[in-house]
XYZ file of N, CA and C in Angstrom:
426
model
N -22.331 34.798 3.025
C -23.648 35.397 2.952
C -23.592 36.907 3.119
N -22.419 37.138 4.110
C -22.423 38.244 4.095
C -22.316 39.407 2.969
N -21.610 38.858 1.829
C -21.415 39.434 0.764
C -22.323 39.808 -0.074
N -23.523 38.978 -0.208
C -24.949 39.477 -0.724
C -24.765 40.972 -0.520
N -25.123 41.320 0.403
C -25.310 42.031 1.286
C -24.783 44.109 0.679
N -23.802 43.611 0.802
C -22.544 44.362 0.089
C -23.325 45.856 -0.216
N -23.820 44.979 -1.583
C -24.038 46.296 -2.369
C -24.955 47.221 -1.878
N -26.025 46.816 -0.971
C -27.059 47.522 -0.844
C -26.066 48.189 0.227
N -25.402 47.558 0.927
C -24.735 48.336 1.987
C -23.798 49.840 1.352
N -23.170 49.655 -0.044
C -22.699 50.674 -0.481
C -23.450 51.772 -1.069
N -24.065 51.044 -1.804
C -25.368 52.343 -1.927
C -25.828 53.351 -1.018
N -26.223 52.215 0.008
C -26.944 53.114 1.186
C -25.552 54.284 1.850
N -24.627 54.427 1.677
C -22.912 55.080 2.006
C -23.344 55.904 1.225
N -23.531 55.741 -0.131
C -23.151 56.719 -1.083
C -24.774 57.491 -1.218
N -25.325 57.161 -1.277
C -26.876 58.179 -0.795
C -26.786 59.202 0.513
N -26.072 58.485 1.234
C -26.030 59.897 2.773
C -25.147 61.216 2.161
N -26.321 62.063 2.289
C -25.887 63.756 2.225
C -24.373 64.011 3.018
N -24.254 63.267 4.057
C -23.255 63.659 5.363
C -22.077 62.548 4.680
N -21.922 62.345 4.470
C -20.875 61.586 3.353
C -19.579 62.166 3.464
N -18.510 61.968 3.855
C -17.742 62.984 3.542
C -16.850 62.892 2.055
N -16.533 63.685 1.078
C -15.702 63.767 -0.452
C -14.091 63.677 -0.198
N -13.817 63.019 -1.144
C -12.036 62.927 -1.075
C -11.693 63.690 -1.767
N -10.669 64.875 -1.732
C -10.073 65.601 -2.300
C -8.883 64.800 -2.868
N -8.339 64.850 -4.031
C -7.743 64.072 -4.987
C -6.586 65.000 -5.597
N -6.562 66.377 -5.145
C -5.593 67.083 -5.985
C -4.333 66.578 -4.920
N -4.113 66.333 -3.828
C -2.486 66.044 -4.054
C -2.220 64.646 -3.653
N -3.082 63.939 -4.766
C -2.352 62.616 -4.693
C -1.527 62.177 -6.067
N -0.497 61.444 -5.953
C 0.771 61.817 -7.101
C 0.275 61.637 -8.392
N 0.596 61.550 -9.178
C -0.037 60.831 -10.580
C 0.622 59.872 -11.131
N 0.288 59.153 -11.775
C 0.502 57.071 -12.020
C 1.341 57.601 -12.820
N 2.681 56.726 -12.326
C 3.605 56.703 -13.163
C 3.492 55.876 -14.417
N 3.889 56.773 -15.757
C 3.667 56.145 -17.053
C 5.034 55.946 -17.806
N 5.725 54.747 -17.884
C 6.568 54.072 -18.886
C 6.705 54.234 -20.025
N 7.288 54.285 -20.429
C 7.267 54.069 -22.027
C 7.726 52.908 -22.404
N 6.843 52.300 -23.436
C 7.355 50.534 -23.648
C 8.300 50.622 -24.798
N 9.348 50.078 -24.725
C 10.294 49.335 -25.915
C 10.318 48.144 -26.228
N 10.580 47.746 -27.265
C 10.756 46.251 -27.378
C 12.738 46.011 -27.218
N 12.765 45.060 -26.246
C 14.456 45.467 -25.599
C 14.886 44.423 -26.446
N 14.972 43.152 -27.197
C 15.830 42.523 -28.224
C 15.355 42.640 -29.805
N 15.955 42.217 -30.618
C 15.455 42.068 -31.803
C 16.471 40.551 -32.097
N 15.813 39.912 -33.203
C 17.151 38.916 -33.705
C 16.668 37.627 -33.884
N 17.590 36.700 -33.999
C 16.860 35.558 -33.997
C 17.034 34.457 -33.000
N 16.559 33.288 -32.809
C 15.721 32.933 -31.384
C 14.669 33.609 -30.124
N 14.174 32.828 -29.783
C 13.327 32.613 -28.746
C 13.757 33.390 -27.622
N 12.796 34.545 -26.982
C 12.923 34.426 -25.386
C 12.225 34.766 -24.791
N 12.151 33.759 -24.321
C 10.680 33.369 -23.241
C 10.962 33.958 -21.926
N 10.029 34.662 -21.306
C 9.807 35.081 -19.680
C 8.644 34.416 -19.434
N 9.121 33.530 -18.123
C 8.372 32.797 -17.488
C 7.517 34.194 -16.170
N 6.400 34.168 -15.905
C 5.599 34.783 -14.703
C 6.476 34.678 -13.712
N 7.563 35.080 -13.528
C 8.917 35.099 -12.128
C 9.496 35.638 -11.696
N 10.514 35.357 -11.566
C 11.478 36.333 -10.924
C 12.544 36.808 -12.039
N 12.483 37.111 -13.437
C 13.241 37.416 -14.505
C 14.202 38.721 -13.923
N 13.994 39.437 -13.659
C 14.873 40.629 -13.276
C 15.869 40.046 -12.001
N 17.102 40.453 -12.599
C 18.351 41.044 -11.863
C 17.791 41.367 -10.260
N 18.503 41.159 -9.380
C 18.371 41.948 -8.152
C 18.578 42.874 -8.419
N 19.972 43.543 -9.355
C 19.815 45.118 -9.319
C 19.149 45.777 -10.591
N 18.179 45.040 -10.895
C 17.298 45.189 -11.984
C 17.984 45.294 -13.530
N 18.761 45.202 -13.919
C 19.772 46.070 -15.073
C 19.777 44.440 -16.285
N 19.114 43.137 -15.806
C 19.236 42.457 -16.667
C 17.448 41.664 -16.735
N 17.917 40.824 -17.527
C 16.460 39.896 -17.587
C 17.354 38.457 -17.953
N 16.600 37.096 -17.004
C 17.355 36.145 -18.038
C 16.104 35.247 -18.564
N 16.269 34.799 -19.631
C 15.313 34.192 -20.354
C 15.931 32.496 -20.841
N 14.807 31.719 -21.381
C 14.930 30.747 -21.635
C 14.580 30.796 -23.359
N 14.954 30.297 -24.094
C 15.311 30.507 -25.729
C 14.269 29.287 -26.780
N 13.139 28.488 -25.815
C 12.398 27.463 -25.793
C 11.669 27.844 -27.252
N 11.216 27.113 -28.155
C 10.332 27.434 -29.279
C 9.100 26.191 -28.799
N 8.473 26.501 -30.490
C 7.180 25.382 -30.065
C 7.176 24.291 -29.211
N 8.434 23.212 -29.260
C 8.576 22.442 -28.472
C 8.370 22.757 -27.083
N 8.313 23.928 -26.468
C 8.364 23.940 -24.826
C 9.703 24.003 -24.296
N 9.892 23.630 -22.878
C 11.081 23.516 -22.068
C 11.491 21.903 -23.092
N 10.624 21.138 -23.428
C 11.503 20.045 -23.719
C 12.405 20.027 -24.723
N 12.555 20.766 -25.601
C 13.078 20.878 -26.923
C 13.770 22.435 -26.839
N 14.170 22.683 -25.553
C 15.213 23.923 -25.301
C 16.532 23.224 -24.435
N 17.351 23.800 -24.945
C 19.120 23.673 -23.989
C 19.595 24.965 -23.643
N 19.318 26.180 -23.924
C 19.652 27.355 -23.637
C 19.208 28.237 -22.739
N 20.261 29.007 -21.945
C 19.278 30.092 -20.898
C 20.002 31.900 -21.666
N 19.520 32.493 -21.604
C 20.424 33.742 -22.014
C 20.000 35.061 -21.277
N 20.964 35.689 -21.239
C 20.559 37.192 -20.464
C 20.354 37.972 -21.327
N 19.419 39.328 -20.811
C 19.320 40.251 -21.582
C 19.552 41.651 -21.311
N 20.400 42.778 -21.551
C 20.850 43.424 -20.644
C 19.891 44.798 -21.015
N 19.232 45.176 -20.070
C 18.374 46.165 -20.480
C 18.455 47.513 -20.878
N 19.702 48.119 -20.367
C 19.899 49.245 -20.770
C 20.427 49.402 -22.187
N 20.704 47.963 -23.044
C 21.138 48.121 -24.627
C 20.451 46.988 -25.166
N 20.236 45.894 -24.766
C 19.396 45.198 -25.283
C 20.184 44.274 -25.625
N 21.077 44.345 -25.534
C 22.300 43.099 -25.903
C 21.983 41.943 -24.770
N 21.999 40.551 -26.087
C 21.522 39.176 -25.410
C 23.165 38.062 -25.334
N 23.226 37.482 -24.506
C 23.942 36.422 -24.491
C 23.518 35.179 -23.829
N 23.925 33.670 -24.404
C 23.396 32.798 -23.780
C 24.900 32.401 -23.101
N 23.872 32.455 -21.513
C 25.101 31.780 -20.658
C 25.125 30.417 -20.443
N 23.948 29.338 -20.962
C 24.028 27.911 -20.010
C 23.654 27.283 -21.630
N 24.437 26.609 -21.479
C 23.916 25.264 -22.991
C 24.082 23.795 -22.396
N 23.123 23.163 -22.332
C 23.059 21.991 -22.239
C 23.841 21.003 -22.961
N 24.270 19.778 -22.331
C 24.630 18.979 -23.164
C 23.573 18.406 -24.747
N 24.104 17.757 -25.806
C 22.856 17.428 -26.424
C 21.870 16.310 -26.121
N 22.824 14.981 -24.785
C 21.957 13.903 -25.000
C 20.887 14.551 -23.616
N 20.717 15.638 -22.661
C 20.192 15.943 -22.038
C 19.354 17.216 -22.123
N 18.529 17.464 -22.935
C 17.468 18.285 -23.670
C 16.527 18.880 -22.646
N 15.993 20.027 -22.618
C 15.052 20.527 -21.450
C 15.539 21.449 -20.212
N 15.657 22.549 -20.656
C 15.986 23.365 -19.296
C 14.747 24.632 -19.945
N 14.459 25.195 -18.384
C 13.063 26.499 -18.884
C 12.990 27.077 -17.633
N 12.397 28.048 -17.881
C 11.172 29.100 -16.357
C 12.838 29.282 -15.280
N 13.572 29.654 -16.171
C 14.460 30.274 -15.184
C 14.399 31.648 -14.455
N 14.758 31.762 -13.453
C 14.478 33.277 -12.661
C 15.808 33.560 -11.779
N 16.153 34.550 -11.030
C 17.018 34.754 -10.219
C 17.171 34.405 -9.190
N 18.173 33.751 -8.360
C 18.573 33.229 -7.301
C 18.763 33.755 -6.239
N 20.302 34.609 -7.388
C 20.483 35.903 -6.464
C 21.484 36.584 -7.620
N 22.506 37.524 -6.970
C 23.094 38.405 -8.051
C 23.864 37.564 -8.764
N 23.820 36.133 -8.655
C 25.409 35.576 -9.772
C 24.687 34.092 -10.088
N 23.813 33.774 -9.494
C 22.822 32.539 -10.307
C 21.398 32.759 -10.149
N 20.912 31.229 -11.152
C 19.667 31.240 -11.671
C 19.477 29.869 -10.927
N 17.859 29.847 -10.917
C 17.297 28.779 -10.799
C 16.160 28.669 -11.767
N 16.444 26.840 -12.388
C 15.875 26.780 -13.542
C 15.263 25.370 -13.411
N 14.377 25.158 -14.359
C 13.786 24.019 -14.579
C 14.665 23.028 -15.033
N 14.967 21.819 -15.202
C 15.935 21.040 -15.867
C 15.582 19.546 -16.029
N 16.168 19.019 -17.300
C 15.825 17.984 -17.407
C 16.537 16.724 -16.754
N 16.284 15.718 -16.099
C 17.064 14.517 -15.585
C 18.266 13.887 -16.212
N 19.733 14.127 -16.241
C 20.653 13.532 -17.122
C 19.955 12.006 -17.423
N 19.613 11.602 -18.574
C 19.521 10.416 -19.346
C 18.706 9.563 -18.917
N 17.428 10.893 -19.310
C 16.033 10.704 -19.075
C 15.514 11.712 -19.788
N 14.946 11.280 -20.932
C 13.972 12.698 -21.770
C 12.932 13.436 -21.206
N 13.192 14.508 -21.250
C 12.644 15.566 -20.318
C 11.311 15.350 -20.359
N 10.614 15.549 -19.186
C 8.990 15.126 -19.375
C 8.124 16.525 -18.050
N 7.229 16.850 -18.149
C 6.741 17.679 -17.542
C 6.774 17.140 -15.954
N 6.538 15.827 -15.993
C 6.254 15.400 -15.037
C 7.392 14.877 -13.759
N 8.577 14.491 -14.885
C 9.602 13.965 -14.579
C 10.762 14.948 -14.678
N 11.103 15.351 -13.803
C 12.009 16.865 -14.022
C 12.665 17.112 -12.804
N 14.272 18.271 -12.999
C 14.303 18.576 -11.976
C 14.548 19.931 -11.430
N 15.343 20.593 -10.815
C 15.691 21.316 -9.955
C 16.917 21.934 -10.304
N 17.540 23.446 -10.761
C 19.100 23.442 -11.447
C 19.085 24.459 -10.753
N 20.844 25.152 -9.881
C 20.938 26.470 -9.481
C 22.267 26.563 -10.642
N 22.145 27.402 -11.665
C 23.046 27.868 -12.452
C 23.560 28.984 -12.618
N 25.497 29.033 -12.579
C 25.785 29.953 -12.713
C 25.500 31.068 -14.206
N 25.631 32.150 -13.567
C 25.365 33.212 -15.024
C 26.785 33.722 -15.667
N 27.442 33.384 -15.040
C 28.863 33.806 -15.593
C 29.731 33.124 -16.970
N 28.865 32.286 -17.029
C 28.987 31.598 -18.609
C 30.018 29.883 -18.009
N 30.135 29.803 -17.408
C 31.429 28.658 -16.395
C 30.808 27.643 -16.538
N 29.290 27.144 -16.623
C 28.416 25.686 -16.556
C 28.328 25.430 -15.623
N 28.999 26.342 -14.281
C 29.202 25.386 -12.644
C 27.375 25.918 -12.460
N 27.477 24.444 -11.721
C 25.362 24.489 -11.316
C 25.877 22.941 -10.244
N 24.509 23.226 -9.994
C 24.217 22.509 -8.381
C 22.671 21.645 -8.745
N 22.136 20.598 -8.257
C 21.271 20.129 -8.123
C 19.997 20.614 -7.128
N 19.551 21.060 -6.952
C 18.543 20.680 -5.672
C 17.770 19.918 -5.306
């Protein structure tokens, strides 16, 4: 209820003569980026809302998923930002389909979505993967 309230309460702030003004000249100015597009080529790569960046920021890893979703993907790949050069480090077997929304672990694995060995991947039915990035296949369950 209190929130009703609010506005009349700000108004009535900003109507007082005795008000005091913020001086604004030395506060920094918004840092502005410049956007690139960092791959070109062919396949998919998807960034999931996560943890995609490197701890020491210098990569991105992505999942390579098309229309199908995570279910109809086997690939994870990095992307290295300062050239843009992609490699896929994790390929699934074929009878086990579905890995996605991978993010960083820490500096030398990922944690990824994954599908159940010999069980077709289902949104519902899924599991848990810590995978190495070093291209090796060694991964862990959780």
């Amino acid at each position: 209820m209190a929130l009703l309230f609010l506005p009349a309460i700000v108004a009535s702030l900003l109507a007082d003569p005795q008000r005091p003004t913020m001086n604004t000249t030395n506060f920094a100015k918004p840092f502005q980026a410049k956007e690139r597009q960092l791959t070109s080529g062919p396949g998919a790569k998807d960034l999931d809302n996560n943890a995609n960046f490197s701890p020491d920021g210098k990569k991105l890893v992505f999942d390579m998923r098309g229309s199908d979703g995570i279910k109809g993907n086997s690939r994870l790949g990095i992307a290295e930002i300062a050239t843009g050069t992609t490699h896929v480090f994790y390929q699934q077997s074929p009878n086990d389909i579905g890995v996605g929304a991978a993010n960083y672990f820490n500096a030398s694995e990922v944690i990824a979505i994954h599908s159940i060995p010999g069980i077709p991947y289902d949104f519902t039915l899924r599991g848990g993967m810590i995978i190495s990035v070093d291209g090796s296949g060694k991964h862990r369950w959780l």
